[in-house]
PDB file of C-alpha atoms and ligand atoms in Angstrom:
ATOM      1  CA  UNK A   1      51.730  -9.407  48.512  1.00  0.00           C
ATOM      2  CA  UNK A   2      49.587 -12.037  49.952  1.00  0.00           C
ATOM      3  CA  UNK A   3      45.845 -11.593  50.282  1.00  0.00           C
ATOM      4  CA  UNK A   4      45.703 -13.535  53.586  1.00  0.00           C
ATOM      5  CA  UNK A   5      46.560  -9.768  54.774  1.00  0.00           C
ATOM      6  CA  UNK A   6      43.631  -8.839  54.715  1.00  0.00           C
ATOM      7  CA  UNK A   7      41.725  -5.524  53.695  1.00  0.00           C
ATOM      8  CA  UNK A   8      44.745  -3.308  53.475  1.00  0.00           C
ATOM      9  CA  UNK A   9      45.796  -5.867  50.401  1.00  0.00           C
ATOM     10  CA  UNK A  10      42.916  -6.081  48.705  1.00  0.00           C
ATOM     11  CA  UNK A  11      42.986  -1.861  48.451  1.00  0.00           C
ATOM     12  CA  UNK A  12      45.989  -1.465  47.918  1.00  0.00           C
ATOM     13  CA  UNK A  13      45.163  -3.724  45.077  1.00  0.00           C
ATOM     14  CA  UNK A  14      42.833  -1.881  43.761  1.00  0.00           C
ATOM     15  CA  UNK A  15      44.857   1.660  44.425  1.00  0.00           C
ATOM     16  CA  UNK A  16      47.700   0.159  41.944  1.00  0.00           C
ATOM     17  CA  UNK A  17      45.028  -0.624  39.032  1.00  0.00           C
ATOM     18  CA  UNK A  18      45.340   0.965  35.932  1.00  0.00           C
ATOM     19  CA  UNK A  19      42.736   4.438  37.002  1.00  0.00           C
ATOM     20  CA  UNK A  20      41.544   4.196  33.183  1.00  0.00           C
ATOM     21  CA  UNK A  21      40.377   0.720  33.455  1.00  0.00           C
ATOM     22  CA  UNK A  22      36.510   0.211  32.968  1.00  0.00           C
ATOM     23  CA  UNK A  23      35.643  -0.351  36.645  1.00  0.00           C
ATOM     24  CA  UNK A  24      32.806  -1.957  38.369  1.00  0.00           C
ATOM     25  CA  UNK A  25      32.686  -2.645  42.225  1.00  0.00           C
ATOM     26  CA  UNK A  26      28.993  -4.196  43.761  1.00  0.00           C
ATOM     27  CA  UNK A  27      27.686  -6.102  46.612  1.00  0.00           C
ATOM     28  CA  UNK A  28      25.917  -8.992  45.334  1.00  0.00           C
ATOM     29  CA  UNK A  29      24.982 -11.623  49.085  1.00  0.00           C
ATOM     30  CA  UNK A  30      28.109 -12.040  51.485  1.00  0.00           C
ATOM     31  CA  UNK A  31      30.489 -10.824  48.627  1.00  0.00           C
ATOM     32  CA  UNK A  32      31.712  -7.754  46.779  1.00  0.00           C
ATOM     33  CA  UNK A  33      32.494  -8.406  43.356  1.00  0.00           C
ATOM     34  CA  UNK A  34      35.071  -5.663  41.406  1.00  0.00           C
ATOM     35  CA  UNK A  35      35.663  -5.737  37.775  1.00  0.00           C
ATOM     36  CA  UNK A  36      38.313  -3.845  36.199  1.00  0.00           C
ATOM     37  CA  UNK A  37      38.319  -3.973  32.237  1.00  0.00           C
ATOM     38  CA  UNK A  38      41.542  -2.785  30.530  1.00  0.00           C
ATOM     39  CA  UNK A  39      39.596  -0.673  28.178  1.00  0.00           C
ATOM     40  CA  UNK A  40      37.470   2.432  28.795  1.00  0.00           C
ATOM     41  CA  UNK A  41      35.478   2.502  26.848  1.00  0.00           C
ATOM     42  CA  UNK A  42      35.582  -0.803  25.916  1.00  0.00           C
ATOM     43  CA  UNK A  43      36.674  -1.810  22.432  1.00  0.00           C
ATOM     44  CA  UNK A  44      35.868  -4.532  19.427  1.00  0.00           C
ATOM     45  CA  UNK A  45      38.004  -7.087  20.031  1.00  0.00           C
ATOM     46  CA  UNK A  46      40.108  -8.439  23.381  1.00  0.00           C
ATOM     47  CA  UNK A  47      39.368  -7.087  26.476  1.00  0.00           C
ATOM     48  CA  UNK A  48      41.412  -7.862  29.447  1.00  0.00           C
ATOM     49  CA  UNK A  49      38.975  -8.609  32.209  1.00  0.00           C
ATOM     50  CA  UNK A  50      39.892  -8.988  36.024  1.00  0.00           C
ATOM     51  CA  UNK A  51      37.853  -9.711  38.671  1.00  0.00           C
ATOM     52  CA  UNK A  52      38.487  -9.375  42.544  1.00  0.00           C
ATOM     53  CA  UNK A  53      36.130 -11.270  44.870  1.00  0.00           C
ATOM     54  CA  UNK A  54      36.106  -9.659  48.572  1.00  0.00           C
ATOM     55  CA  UNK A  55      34.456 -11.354  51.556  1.00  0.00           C
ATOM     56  CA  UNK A  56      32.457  -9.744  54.454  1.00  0.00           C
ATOM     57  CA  UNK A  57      35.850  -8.851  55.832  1.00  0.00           C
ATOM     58  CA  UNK A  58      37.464  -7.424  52.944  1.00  0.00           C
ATOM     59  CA  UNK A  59      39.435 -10.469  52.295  1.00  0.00           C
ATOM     60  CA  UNK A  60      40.276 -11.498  48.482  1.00  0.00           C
ATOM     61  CA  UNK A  61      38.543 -15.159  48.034  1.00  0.00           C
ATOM     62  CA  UNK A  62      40.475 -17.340  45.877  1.00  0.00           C
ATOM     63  CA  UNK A  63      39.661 -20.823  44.780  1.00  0.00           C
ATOM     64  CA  UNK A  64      36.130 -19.406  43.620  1.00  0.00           C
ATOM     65  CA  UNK A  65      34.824 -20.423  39.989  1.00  0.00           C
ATOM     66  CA  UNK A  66      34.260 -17.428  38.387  1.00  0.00           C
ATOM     67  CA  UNK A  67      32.607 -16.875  34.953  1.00  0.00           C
ATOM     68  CA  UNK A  68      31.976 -13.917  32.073  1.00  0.00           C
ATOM     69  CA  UNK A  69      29.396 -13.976  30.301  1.00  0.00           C
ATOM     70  CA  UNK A  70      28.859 -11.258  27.527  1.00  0.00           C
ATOM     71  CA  UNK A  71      25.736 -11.330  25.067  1.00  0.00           C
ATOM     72  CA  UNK A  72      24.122  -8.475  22.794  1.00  0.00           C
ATOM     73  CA  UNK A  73      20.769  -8.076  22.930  1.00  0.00           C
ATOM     74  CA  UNK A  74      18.602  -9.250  19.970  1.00  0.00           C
ATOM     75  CA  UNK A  75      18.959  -7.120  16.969  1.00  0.00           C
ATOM     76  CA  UNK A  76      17.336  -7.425  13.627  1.00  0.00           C
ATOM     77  CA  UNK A  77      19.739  -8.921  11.131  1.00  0.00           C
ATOM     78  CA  UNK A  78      22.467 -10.203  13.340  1.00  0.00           C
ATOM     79  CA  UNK A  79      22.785 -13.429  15.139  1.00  0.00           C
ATOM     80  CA  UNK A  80      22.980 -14.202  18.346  1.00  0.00           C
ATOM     81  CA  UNK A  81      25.812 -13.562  20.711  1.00  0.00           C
ATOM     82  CA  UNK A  82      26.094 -14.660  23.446  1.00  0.00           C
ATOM     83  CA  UNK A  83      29.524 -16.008  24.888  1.00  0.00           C
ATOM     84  CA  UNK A  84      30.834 -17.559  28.630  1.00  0.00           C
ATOM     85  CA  UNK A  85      34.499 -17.544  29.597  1.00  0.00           C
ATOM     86  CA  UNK A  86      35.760 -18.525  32.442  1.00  0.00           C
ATOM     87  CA  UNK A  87      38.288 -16.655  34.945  1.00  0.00           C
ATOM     88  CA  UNK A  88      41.267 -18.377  35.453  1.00  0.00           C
ATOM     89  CA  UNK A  89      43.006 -17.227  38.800  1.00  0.00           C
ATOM     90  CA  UNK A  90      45.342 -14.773  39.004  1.00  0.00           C
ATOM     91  CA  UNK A  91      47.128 -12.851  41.358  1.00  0.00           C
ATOM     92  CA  UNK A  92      44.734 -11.939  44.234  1.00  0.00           C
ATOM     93  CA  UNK A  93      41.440 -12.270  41.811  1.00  0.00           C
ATOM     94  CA  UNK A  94      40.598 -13.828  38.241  1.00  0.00           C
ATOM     95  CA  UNK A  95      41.236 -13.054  34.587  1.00  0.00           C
ATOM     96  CA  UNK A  96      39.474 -13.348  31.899  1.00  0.00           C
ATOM     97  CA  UNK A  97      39.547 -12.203  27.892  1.00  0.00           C
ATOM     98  CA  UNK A  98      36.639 -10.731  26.272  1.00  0.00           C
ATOM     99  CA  UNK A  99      36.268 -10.918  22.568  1.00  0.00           C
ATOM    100  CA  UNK A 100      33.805  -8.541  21.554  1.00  0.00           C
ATOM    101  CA  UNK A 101      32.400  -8.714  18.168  1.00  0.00           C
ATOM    102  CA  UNK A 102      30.141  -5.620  17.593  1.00  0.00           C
ATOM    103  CA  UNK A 103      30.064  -2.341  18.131  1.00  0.00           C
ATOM    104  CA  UNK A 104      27.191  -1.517  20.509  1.00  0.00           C
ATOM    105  CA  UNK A 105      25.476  -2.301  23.608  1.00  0.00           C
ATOM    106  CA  UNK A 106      26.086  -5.366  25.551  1.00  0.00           C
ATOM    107  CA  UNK A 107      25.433  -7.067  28.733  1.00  0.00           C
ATOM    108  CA  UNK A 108      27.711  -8.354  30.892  1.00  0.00           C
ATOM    109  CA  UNK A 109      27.313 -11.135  33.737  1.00  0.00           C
ATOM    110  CA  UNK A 110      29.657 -12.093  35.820  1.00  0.00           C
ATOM    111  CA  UNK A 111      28.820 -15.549  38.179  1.00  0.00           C
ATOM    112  CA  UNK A 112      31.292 -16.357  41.191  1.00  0.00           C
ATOM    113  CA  UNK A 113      30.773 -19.349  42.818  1.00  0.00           C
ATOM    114  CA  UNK A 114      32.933 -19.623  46.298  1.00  0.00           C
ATOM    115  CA  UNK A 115      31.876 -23.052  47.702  1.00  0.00           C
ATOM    116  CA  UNK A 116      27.916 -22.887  48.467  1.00  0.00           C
ATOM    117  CA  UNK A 117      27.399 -19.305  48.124  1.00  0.00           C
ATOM    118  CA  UNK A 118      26.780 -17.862  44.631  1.00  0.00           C
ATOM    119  CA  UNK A 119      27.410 -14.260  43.800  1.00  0.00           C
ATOM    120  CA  UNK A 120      26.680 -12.462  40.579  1.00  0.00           C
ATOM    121  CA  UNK A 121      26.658  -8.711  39.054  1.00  0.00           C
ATOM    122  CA  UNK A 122      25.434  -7.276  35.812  1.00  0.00           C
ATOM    123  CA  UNK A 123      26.339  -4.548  34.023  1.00  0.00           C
ATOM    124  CA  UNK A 124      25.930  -2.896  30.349  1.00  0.00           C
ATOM    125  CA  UNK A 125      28.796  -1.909  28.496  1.00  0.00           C
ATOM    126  CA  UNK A 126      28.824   0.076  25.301  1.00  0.00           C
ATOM    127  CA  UNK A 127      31.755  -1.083  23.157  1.00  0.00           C
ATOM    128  CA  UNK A 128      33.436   1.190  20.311  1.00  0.00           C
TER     129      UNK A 128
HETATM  130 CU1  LIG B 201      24.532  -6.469  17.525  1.00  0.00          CU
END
């Protein structure tokens, strides 16, 4: 199935994702940004992150530049981390793998880029 479709392929998309997955769905400008992770909650080690760019008309945008960025706050005795991955494109959105490191709270940042106009949601997780 083709995105070109339209709306009705972007939901039924979204219908056929794994219902456990770690979801997130805002508006951030002209764009609606979903992120499904493959683990809920989401776990030490890989996590299989997609993301689904929608336009004003509920069409999937491809060709974007998408990036992941995860970090964990500062915490005494622990170094920084703070890592950026970028989406490669996949199916009607983007993929990514996060490797997370710690138990704990981080924050998560995801940046689309589709041509001039620059989208962007963040979220907390809390991996176990
Ligand atoms: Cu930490």
């Amino acid at each position: 199935m083709i995105c070109a479709v339209g709306m009705a392929a972007c939901l039924f998309a979204q219908e056929t994702a794994h219902t456990r997955d770690y979801q997130v769905r805002r508006r951030s400008g002209e764009h609606v940004i979903e992120v499904s992770i493959n683990r809920n909650p989401p776990v030490i080690g890989e996590n299989l992150t997609r993301i689904k760019v929608l336009d004003g008309r509920g069409n999937c945008v491809r060709g974007a530049e998408v990036k992941v960025n995860y970090s964990m706050p500062p915490m005494p005795g622990m170094p920084p981390m703070n890592y950026t991955v970028r989406a490669d494109a996949s199916g009607d959105g983007y993929l990514a793998v996060m490797n997370l490191i710690m138990r704990g709270p981080w924050n998560i940042v995801i940046t689309v880029r589709d041509r001039a106009k620059l989208g962007r949601v963040i979220f907390p997780i809390d991996v176990r």
